[in-house]
PDB file of C-alpha atoms and ligand atoms in Angstrom:
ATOM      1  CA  UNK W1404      30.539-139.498 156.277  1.00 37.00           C
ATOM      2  CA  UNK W1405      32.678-136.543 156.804  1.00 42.00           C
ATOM      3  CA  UNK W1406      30.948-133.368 156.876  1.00 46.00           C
ATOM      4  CA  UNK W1407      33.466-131.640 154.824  1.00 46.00           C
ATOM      5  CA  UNK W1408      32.979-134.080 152.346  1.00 40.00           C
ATOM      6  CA  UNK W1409      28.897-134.027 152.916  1.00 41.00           C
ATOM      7  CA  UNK W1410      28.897-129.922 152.507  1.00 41.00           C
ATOM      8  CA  UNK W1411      31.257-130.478 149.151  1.00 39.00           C
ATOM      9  CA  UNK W1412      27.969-132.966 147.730  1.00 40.00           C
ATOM     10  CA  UNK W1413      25.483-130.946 148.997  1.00 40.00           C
ATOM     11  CA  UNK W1414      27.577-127.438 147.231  1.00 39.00           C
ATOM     12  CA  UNK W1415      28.145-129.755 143.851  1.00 37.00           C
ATOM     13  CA  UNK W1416      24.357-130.772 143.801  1.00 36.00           C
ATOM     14  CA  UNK W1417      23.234-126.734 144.364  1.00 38.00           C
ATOM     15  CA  UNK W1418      25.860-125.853 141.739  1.00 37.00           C
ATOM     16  CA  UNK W1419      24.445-127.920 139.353  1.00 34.00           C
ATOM     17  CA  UNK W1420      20.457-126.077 139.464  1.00 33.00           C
ATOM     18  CA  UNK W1421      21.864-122.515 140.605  1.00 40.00           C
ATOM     19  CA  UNK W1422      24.615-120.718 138.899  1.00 40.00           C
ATOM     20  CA  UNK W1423      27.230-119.181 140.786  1.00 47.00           C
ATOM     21  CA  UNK W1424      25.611-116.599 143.491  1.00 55.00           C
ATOM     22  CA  UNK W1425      26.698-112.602 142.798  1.00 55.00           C
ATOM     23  CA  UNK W1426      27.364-110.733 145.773  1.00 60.00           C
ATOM     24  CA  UNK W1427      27.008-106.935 146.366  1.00 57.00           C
ATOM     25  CA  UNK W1428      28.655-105.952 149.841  1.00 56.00           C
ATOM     26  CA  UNK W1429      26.538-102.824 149.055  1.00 54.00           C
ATOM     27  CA  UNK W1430      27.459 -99.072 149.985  1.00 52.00           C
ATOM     28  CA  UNK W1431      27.738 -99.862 153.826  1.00 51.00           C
ATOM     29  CA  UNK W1432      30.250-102.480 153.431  1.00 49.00           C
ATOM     30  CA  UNK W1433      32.398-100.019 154.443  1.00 48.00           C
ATOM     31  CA  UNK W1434      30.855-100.088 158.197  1.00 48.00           C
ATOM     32  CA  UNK W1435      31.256-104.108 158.112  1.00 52.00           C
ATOM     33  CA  UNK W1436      34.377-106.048 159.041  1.00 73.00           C
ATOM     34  CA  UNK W1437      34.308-106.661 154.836  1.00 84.00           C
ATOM     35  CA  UNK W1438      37.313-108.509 155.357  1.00 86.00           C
ATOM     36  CA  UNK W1439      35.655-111.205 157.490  1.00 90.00           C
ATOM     37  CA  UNK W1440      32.536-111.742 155.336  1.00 90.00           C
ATOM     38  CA  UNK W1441      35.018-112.260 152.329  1.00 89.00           C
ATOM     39  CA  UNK W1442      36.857-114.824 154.650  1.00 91.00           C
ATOM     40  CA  UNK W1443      33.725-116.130 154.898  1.00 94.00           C
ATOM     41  CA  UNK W1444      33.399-116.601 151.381  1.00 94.00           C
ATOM     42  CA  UNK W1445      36.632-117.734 150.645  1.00 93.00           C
ATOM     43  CA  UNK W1446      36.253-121.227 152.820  1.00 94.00           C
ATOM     44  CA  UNK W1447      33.129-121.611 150.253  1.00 94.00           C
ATOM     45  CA  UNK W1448      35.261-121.083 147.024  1.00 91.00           C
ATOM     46  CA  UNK W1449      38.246-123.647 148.939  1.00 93.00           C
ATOM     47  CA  UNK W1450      36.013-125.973 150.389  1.00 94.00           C
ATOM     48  CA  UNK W1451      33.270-126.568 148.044  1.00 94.00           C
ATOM     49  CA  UNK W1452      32.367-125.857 144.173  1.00 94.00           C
ATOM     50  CA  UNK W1453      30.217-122.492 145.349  1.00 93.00           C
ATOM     51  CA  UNK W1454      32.221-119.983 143.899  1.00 93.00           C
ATOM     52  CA  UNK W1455      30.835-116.225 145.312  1.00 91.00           C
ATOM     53  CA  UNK W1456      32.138-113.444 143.101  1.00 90.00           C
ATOM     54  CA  UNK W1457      31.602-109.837 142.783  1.00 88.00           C
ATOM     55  CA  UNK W1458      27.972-108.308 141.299  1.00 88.00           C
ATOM     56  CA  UNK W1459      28.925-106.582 138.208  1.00 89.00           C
ATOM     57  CA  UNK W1460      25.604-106.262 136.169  1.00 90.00           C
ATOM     58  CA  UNK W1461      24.000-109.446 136.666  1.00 90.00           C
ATOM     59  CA  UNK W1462      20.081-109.076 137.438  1.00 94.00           C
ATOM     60  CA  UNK W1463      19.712-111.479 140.216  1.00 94.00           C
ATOM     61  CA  UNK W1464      22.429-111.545 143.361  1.00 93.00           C
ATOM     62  CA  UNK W1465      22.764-111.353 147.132  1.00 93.00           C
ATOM     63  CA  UNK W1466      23.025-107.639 148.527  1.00 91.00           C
ATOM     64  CA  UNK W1467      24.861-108.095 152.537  1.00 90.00           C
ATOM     65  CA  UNK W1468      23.235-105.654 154.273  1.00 89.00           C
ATOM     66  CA  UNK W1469      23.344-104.430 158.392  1.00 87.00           C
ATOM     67  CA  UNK W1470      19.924-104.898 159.096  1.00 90.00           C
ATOM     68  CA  UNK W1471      18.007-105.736 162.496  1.00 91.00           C
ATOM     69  CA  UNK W1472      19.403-109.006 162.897  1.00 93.00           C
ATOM     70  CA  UNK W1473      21.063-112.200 160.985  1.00 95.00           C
ATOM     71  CA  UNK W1474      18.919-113.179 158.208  1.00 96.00           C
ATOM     72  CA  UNK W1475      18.365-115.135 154.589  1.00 96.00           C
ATOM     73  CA  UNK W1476      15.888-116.102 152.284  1.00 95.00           C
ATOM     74  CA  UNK W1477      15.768-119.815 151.508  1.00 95.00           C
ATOM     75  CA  UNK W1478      17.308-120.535 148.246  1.00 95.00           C
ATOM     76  CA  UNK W1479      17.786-117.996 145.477  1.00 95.00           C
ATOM     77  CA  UNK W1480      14.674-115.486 145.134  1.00 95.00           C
ATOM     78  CA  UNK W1481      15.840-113.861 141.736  1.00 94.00           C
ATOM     79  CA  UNK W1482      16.470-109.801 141.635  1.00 94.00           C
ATOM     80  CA  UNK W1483      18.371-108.091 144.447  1.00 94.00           C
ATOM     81  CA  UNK W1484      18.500-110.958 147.163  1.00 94.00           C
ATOM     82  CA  UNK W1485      18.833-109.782 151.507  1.00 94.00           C
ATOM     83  CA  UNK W1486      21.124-111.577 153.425  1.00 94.00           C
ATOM     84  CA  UNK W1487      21.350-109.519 156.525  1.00 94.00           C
ATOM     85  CA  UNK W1488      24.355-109.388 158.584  1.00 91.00           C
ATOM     86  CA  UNK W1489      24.084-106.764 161.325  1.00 89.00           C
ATOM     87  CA  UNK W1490      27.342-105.610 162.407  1.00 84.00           C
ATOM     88  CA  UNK W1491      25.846-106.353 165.834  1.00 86.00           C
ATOM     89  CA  UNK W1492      26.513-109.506 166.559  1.00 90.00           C
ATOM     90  CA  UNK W1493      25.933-111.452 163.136  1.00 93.00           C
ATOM     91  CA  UNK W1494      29.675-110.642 161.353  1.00 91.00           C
ATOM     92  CA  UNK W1495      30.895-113.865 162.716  1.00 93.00           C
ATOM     93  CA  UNK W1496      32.152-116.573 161.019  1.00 94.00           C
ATOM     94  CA  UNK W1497      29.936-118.904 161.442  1.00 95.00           C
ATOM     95  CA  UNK W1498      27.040-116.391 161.556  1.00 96.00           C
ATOM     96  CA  UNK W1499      28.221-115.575 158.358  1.00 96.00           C
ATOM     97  CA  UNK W1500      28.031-119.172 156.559  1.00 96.00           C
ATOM     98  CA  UNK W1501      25.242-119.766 158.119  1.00 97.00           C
ATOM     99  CA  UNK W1502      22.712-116.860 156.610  1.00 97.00           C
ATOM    100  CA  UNK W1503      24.647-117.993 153.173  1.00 97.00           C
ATOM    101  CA  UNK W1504      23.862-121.657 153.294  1.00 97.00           C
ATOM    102  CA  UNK W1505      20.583-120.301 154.061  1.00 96.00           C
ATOM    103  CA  UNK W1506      20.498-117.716 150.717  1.00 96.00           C
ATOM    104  CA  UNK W1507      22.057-121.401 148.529  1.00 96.00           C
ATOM    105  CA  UNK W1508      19.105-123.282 149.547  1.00 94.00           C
ATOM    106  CA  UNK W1509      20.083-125.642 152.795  1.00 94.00           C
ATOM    107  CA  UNK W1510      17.519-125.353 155.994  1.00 95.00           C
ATOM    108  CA  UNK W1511      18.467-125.764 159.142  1.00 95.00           C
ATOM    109  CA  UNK W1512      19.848-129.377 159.912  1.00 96.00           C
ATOM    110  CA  UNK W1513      17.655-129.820 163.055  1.00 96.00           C
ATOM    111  CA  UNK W1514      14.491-129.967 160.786  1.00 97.00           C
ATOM    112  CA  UNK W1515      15.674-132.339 158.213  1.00 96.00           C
ATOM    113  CA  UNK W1516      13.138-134.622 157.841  1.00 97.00           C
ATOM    114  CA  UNK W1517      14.303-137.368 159.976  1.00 97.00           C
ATOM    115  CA  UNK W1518      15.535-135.494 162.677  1.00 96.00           C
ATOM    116  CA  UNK W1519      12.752-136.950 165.018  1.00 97.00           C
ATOM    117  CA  UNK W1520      15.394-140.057 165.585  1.00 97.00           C
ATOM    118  CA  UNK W1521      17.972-137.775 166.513  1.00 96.00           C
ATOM    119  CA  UNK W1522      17.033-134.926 168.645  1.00 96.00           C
ATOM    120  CA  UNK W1523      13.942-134.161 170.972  1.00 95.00           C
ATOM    121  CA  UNK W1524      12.433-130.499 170.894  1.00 94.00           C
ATOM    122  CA  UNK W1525      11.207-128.960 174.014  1.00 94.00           C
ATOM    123  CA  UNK W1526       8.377-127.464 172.471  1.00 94.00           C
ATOM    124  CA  UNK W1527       7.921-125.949 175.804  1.00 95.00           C
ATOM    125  CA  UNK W1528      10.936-123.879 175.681  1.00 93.00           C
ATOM    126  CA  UNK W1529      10.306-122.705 171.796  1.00 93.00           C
ATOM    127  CA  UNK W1530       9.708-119.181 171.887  1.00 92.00           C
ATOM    128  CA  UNK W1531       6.237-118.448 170.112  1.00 91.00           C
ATOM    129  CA  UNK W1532       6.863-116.680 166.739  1.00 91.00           C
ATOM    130  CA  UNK W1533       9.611-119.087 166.096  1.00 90.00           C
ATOM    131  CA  UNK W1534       8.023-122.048 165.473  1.00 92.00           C
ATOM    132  CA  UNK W1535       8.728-122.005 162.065  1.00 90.00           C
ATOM    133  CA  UNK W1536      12.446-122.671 162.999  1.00 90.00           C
ATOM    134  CA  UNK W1537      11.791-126.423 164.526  1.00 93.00           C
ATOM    135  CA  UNK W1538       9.346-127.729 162.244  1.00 95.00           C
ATOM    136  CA  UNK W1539      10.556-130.164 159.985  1.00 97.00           C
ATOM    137  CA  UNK W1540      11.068-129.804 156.373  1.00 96.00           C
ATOM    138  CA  UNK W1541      10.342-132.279 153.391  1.00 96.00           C
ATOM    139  CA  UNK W1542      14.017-133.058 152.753  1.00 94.00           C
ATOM    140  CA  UNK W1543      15.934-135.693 151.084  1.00 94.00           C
ATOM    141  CA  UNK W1544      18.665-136.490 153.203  1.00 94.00           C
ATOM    142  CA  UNK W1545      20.945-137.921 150.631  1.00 93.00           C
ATOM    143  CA  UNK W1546      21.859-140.650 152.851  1.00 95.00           C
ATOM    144  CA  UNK W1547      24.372-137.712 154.945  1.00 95.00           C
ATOM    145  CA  UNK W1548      24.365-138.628 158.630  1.00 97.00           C
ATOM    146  CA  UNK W1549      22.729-136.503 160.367  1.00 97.00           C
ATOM    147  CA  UNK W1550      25.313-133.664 161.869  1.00 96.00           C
ATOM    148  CA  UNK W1551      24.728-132.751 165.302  1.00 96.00           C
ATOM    149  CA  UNK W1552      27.924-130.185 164.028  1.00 95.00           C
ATOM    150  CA  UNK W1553      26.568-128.593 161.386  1.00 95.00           C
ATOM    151  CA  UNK W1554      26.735-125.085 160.737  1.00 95.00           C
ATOM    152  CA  UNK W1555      23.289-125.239 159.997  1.00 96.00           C
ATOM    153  CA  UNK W1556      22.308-127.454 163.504  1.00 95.00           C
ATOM    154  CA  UNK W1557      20.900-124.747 166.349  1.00 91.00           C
ATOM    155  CA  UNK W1558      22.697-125.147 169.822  1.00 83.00           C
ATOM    156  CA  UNK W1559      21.404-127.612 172.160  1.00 71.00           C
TER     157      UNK W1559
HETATM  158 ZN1  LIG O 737      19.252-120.204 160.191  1.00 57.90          ZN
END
């Protein structure tokens, strides 16, 4: 299946339990390349149902912030939700969709649950403390092929 058309499921199933995720680019968005994280979000609103839009008031969004490193909570937490996006080496593209998947819920592709019949860790070569990042998750795959591609798949 194509993975365009995989991600646009996968965005129409999350739309359908979350409502659309707020976004607060915060006070230091002005240090950020803002433009690129709203590029970012842009290929969501084109691509897929996820529509990002500006906080206003709402009580529960997603707050970019330049912390140490690229980083998301899984799924939506409720109140003032991290995605961090250090403007040291994170404010990529890719980097960028990534940590947002991340915030609407998806893990990483390389621990879906069947992964096993598609990849081979080298548990060896797994730095300790990250673990976590290799195990396999509990997932329905929605009959998707698995996507060696995916924005969500680590680099082999
Ligand atoms: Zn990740």
């Amino acid at each position: 299946m194509d993975h365009r058309l995989v991600s646009t499921i996968l965005a129409l199933l999350l739309s359908l339990s979350q409502a659309h995720p707020l976004v607060d680019l915060g006070s230091e968005g002005a240090y950020y390349d803002k433009k690129r994280i709203e590029n970012a979000m842009k290929t969501f609103n084109t691509e897929t149902c996820i529509r990002f839009v500006p906080r206003s008031s709402q009580r529960d969004f997603i707050s970019i912030e330049n912390r140490d490193g690229c980083f998301s909570y899984l799924g939506r937490t409720g109140g003032k939700q991290v995605v961090s996006l250090s403007r040291y080496g994170c404010v990529y593209n890719s980097i960028i969709q990534h940590e947002l998947n991340h915030a609407l819920g998806f893990y990483h592709e390389h621990t879906r649950s069947d992964r096993d019949q598609y990849v081979r860790i080298n548990w060896e070569n797994v730095t300790p403390g990250t673990i976590g990042n290799f195990q396999t998750e509990d997932t329905n795959n929605l009959n998707t092929r698995y996507d060696y591609t995916s924005i969500m798949h680590y680099g082999r």
